[in-house]
Tab-separated table of C-alpha atoms in Angstrom:
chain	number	residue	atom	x	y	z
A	10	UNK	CA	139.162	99.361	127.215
A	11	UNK	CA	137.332	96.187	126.521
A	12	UNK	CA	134.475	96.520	123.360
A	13	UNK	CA	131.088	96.802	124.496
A	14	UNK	CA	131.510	100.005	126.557
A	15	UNK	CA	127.667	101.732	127.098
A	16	UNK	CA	127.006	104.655	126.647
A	17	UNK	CA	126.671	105.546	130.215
A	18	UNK	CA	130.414	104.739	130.413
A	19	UNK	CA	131.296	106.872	127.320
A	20	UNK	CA	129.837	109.979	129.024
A	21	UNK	CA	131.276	109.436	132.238
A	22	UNK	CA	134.789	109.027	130.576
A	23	UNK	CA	134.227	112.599	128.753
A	24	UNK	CA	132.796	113.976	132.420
A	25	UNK	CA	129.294	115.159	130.147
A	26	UNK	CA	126.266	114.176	130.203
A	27	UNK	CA	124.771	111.245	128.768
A	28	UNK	CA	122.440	113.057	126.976
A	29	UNK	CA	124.927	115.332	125.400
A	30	UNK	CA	126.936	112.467	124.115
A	31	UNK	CA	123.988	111.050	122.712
A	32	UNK	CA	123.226	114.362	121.225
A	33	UNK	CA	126.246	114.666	119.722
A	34	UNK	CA	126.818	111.295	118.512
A	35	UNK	CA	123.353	111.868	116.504
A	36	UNK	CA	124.730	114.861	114.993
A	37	UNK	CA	122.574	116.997	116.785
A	38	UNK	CA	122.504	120.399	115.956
A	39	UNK	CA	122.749	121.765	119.686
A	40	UNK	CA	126.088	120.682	119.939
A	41	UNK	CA	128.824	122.120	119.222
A	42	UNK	CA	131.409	120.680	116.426
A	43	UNK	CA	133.826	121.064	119.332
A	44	UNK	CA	132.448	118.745	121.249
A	45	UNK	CA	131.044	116.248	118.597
A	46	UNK	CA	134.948	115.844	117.419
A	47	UNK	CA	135.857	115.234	121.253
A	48	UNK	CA	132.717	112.423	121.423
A	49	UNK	CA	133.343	110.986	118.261
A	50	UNK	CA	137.084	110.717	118.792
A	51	UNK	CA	136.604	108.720	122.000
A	52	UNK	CA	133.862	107.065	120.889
A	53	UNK	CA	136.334	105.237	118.235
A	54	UNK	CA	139.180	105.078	120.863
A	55	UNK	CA	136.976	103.506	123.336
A	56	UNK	CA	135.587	100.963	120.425
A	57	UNK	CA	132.163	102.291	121.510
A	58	UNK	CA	129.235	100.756	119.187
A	59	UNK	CA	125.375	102.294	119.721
A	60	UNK	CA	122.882	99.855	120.300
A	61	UNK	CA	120.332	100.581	117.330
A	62	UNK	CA	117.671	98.451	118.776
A	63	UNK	CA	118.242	100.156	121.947
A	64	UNK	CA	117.981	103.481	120.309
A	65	UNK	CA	115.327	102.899	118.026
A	66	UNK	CA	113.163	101.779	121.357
A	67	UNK	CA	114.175	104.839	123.143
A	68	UNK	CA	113.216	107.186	119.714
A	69	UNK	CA	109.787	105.248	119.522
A	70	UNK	CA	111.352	104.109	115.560
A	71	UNK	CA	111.597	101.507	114.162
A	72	UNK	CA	113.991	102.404	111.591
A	73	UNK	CA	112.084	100.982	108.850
A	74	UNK	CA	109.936	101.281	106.096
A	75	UNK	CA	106.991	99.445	105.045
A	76	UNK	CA	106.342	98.659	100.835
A	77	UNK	CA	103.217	97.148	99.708
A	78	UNK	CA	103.147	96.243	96.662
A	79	UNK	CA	100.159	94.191	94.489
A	80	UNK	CA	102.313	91.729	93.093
A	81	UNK	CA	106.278	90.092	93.432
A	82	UNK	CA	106.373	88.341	90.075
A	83	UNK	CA	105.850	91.726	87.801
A	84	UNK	CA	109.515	92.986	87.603
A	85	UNK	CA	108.301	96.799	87.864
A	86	UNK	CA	107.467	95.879	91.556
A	87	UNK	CA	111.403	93.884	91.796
A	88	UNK	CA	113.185	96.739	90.523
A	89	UNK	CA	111.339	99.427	92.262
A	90	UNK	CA	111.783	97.923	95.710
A	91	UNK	CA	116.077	97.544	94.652
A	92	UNK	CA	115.640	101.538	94.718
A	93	UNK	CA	114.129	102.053	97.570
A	94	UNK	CA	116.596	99.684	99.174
A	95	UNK	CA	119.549	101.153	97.982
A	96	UNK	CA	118.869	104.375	99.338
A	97	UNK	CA	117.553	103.294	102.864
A	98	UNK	CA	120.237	101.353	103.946
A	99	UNK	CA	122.588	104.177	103.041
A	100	UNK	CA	120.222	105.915	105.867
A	101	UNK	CA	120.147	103.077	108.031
A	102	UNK	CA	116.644	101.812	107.303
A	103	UNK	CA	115.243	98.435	106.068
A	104	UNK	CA	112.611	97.462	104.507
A	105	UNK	CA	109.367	95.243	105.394
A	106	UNK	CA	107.720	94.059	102.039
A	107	UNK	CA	103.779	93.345	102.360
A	108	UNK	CA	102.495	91.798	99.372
A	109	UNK	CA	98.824	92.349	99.034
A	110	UNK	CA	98.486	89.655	95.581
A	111	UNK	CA	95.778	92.208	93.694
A	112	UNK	CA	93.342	91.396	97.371
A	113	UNK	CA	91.650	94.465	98.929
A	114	UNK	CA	90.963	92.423	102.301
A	115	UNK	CA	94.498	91.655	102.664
A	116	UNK	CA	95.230	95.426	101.830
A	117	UNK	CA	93.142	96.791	104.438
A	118	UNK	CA	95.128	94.012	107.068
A	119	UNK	CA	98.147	94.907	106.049
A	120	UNK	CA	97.391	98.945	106.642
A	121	UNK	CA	95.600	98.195	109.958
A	122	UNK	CA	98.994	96.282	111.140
A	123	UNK	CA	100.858	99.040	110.035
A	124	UNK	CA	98.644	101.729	112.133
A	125	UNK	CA	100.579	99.967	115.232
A	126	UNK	CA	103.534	101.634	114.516
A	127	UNK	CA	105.772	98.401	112.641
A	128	UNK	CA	107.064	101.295	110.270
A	129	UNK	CA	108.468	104.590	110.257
A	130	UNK	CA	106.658	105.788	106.841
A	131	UNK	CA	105.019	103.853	103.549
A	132	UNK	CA	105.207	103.521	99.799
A	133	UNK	CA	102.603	101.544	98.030
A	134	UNK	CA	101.111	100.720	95.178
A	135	UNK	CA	97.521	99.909	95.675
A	136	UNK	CA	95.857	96.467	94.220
A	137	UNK	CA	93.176	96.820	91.164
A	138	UNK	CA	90.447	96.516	93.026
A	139	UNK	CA	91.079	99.230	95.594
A	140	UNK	CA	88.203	102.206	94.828
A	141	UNK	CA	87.752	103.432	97.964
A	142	UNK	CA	90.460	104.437	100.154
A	143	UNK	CA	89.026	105.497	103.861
A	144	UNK	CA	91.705	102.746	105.145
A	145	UNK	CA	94.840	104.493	103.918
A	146	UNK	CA	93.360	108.191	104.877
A	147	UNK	CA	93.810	106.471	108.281
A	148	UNK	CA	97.377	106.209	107.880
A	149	UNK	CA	97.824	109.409	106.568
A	150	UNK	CA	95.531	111.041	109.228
A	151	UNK	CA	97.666	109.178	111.886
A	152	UNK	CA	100.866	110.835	110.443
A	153	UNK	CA	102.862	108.096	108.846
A	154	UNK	CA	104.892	109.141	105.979
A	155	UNK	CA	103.064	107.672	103.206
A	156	UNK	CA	104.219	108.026	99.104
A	157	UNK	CA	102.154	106.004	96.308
A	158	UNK	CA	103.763	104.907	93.368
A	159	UNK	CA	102.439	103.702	89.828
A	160	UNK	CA	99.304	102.876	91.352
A	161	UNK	CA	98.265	106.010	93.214
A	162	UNK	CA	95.220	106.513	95.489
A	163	UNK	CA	94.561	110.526	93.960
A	164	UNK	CA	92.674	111.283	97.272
A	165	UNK	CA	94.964	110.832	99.839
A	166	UNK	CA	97.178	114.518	99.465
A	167	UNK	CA	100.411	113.348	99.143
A	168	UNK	CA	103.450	112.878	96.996
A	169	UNK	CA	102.885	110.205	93.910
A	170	UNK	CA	105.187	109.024	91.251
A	171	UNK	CA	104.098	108.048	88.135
A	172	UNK	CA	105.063	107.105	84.684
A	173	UNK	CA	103.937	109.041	81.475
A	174	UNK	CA	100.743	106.472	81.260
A	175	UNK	CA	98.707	108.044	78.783
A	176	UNK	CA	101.446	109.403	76.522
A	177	UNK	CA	103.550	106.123	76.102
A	178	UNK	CA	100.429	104.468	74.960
A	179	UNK	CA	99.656	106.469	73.055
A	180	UNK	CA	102.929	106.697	70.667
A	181	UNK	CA	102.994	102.813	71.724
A	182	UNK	CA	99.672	101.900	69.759
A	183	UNK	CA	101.179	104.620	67.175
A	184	UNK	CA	104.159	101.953	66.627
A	185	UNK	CA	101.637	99.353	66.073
A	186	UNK	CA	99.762	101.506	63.391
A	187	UNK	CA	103.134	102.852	61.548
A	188	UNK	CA	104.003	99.179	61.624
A	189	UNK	CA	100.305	98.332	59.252
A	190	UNK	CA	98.055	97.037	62.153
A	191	UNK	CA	94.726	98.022	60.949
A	192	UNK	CA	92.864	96.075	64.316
A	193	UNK	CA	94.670	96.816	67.503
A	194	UNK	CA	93.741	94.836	70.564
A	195	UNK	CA	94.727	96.587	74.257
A	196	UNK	CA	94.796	93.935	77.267
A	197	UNK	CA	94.186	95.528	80.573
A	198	UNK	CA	93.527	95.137	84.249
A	199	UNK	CA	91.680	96.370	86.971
A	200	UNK	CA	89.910	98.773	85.384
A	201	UNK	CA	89.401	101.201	88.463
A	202	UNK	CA	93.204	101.724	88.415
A	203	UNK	CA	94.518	105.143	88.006
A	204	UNK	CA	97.272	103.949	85.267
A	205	UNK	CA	94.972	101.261	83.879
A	206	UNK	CA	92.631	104.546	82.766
A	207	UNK	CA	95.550	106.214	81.279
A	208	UNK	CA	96.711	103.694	79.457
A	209	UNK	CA	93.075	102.496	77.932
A	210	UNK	CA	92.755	106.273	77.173
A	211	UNK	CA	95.684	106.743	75.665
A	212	UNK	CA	94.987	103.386	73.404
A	213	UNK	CA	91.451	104.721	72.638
A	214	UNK	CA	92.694	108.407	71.002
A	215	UNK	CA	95.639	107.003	69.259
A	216	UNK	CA	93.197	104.780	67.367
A	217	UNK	CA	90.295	107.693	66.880
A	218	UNK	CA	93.083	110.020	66.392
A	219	UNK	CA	93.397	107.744	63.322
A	220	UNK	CA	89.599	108.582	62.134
A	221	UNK	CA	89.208	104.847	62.959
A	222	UNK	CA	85.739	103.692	64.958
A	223	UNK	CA	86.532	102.454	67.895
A	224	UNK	CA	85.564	98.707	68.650
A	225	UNK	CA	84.689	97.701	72.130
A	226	UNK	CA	85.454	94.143	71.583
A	227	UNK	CA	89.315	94.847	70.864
A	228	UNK	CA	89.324	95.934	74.861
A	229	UNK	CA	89.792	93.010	77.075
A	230	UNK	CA	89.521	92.938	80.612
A	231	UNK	CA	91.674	89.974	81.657
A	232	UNK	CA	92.050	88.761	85.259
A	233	UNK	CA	94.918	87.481	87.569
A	234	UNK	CA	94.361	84.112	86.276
A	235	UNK	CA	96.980	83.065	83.816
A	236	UNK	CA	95.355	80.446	82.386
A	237	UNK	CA	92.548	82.509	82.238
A	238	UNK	CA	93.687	84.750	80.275
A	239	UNK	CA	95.645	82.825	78.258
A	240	UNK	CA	92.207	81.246	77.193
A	241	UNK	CA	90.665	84.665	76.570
A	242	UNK	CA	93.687	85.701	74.238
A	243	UNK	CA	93.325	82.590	72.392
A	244	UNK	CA	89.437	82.640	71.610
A	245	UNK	CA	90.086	86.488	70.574
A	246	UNK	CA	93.155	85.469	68.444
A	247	UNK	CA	90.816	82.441	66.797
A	248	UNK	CA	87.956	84.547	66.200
A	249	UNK	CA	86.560	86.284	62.829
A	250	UNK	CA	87.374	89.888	64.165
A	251	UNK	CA	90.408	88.773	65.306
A	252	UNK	CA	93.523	91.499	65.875
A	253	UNK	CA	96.588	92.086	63.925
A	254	UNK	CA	97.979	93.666	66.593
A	255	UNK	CA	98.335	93.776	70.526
A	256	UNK	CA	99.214	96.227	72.877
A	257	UNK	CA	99.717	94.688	76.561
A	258	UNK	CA	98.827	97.014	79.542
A	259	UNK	CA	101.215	94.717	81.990
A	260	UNK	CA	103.854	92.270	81.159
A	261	UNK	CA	102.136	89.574	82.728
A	262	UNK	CA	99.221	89.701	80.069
A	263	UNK	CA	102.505	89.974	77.367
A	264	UNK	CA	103.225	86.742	78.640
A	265	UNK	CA	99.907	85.421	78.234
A	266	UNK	CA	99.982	86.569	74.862
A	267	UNK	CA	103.540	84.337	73.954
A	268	UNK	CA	101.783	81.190	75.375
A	269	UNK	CA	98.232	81.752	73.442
A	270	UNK	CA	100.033	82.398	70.048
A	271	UNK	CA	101.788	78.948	70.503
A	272	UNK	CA	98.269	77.149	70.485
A	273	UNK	CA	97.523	78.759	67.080
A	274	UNK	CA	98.858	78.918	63.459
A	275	UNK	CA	99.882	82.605	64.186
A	276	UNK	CA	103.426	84.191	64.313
A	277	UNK	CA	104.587	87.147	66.231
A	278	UNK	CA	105.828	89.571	64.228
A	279	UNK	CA	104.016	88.551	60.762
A	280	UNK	CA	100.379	87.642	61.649
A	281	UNK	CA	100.051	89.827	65.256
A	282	UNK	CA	102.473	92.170	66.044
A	283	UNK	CA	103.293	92.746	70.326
A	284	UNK	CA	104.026	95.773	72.445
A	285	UNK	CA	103.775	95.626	76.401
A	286	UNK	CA	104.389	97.632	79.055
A	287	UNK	CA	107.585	95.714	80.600
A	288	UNK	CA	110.656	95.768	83.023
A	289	UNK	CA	111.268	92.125	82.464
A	290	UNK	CA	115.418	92.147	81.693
A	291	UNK	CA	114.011	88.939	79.592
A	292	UNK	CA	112.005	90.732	77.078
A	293	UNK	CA	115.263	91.006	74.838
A	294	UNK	CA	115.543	86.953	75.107
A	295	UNK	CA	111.928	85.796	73.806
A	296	UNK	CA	111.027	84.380	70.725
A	297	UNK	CA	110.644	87.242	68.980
A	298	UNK	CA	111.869	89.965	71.227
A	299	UNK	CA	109.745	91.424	72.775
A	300	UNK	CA	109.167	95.480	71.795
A	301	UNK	CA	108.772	97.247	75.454
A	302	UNK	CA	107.525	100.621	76.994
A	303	UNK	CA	109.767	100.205	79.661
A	304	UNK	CA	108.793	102.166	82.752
A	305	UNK	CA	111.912	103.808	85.322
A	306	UNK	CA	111.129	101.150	88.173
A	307	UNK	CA	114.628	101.908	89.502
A	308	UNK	CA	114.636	105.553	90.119
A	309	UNK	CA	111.243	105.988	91.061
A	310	UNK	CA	112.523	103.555	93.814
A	311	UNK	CA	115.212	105.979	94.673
A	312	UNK	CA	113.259	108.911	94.773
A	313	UNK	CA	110.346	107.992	96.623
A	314	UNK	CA	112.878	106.779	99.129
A	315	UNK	CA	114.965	110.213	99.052
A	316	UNK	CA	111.849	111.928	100.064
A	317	UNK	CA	110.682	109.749	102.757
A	318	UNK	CA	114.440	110.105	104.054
A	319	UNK	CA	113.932	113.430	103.955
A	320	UNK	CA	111.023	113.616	106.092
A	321	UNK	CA	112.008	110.555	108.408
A	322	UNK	CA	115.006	113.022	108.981
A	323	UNK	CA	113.735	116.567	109.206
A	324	UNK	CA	110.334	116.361	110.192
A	325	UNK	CA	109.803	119.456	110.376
A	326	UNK	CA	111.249	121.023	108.129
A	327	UNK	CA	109.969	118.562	105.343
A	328	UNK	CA	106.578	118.178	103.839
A	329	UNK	CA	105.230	115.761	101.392
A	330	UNK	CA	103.592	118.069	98.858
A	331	UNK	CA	100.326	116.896	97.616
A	332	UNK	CA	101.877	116.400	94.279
A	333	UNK	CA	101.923	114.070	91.438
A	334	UNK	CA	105.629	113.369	90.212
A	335	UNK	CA	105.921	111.889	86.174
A	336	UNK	CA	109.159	110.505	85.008
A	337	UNK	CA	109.075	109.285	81.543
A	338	UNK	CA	108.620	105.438	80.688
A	339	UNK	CA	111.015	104.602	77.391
A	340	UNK	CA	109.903	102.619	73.958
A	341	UNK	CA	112.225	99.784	72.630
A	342	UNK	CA	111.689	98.524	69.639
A	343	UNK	CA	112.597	94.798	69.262
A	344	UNK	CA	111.198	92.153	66.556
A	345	UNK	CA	107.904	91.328	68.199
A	346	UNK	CA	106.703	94.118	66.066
A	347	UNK	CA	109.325	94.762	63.464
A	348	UNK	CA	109.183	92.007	60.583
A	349	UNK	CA	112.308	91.617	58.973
């Protein structure tokens, strides 16, 4: 038999019922193993091959998943969306990647595209300057499996996965501190974000937890600029009250950091001493090393893909719990705060 039998063909050399064969060749629990070994074995014999595109119209699927992300240059993001990709095309899925670069319009156009149906279900991380979030209780209202990550929208009740935020800073700026900083700076972004108010809490006890006042000027709200904000880190490390230490809410602002040094007299680890949130596999290659609270980007990819698996899969026998899910973020300590 020649490849590129149909299925119509299949059935009517078993004498069943396309639908059965279908059935069975889905793994469908109405049929019996019985007759799943008989399909399957002339299924191979015949060198039949289903038609996913075919099926996928029939199903109404599309056999992928959507994952909108802020930004593509912050490794967190990279590594995250490896996980989810690993364990979706072990299911058959693939991925559509919607990059919404920190804009709320472009959010909102992204979600209304996806309310036609491109995807099967949804994990996202929202952008900084998403406060309200009537736009993605329209995807969840319409059904679509939807998991945040990192950046979490708290009122939409499903499942998020997040890092130990608040606790990581915490023992982070409690490095610094061990390490003699007696003026701590904390970078941040977005300051409506979920983890950017766990972090900047976090920051803010560690230092009072210290009996030390609390000075508003050693926050600074930096901006998606680069340049920017290499600028802002510059005129803070040239000023009178300037820091003798740094602790970066994103890596991208660590960055910033490297390049505003090099425009002053000041050395990293001696005169300012540098932690950062950061998946970047070149923090270990700057100059110093870079210390890092390193957050699990790769298995919170895998498990907010298990569970939308789970759900594409068994419908209904799968919820997504409104729950929030922490897995720890890890501290290593390289020479950007250690001096020798």
């Amino acid at each position: 038999m020649a490849s590129g039998i149909s299925l119509k063909e299949l059935a009517a050399e078993l004498k069943l019922a396309p639908s059965t064969v279908s059935r069975a060749l889905n793994d469908s629990y109405e049929i019996s193993e019985a007759t799943k070994k008989k399909v399957i074995s002339m299924a191979e014999k015949l060198n039949y091959h289903a038609n996913p595109f075919a099926r996928s119209l029939r199903e109404n699927k599309s056999k992928t998943i959507a994952v909108i992300i802020p930004e593509r240059i912050n490794s967190f993001f990279a590594q995250v969306m490896d996980g989810i990709e690993e364990v979706a095309q072990e299911h058959g899925y693939h991925l559509l990647i919607y990059n919404t670069h920190e804009d709320l319009e472009r959010e909102m156009k992204i979600v209304n595209l996806l309310l036609n149906g491109r995807a099967d279900a949804i994990a996202m991380s929202v952008t900084s300057q998403t406060k309200d979030s009537s736009h993605l209780q329209k995807l969840h209202n319409r059904g679509l499996p939807i998991i945040f990550f990192d950046r979490v929208s708290p009122e939409i009740p499903t499942t998020k996965f997040i890092t130990n935020d608040y606790e990581s800073t915490f023992e982070g700026t409690k490095h610094l501190i061990q390490q003699g900083c007696k003026k701590i700076a904390f970078l941040t972004l977005g300051k409506d974000l979920s983890i950017s108010k766990e972090r900047q809490r976090g920051f803010q006890d560690a230092i009072t937890s210290e009996g030390w006042e609390l000075q508003p000027s050693m926050i600074v709200q930096c901006c998606h600029e680069e340049e920017t904000n290499v600028k802002l880190i510059e005129e803070l490390l040239l000023s009178p009250n300037r820091p003798d230490g740094i602790l970066s809410s994103v890596e991208k602002l660590a960055f910033a950091t490297y390049h505003a040094v090099k425009r002053t007299d000041l050395r990293i680890p001696y005169d300012l001493k540098l932690i950062s949130f950061s998946n970047a596999s070149t923090a270990s290659l700057l100059n110093p090393a870079l210390t890092t609270i390193t957050q699990p980007a790769l298995t919170i990819g895998y498990e907010c893909a298990k569970l939308l698996i789970k759900k594409l899969t068994k419908p209904n026998h799968y919820d997504l719990i409104d729950q929030v899910i922490t897995i720890p973020s890890k501290i290593t300590i390289r020479e950007s705060t250690c001096q020798d």
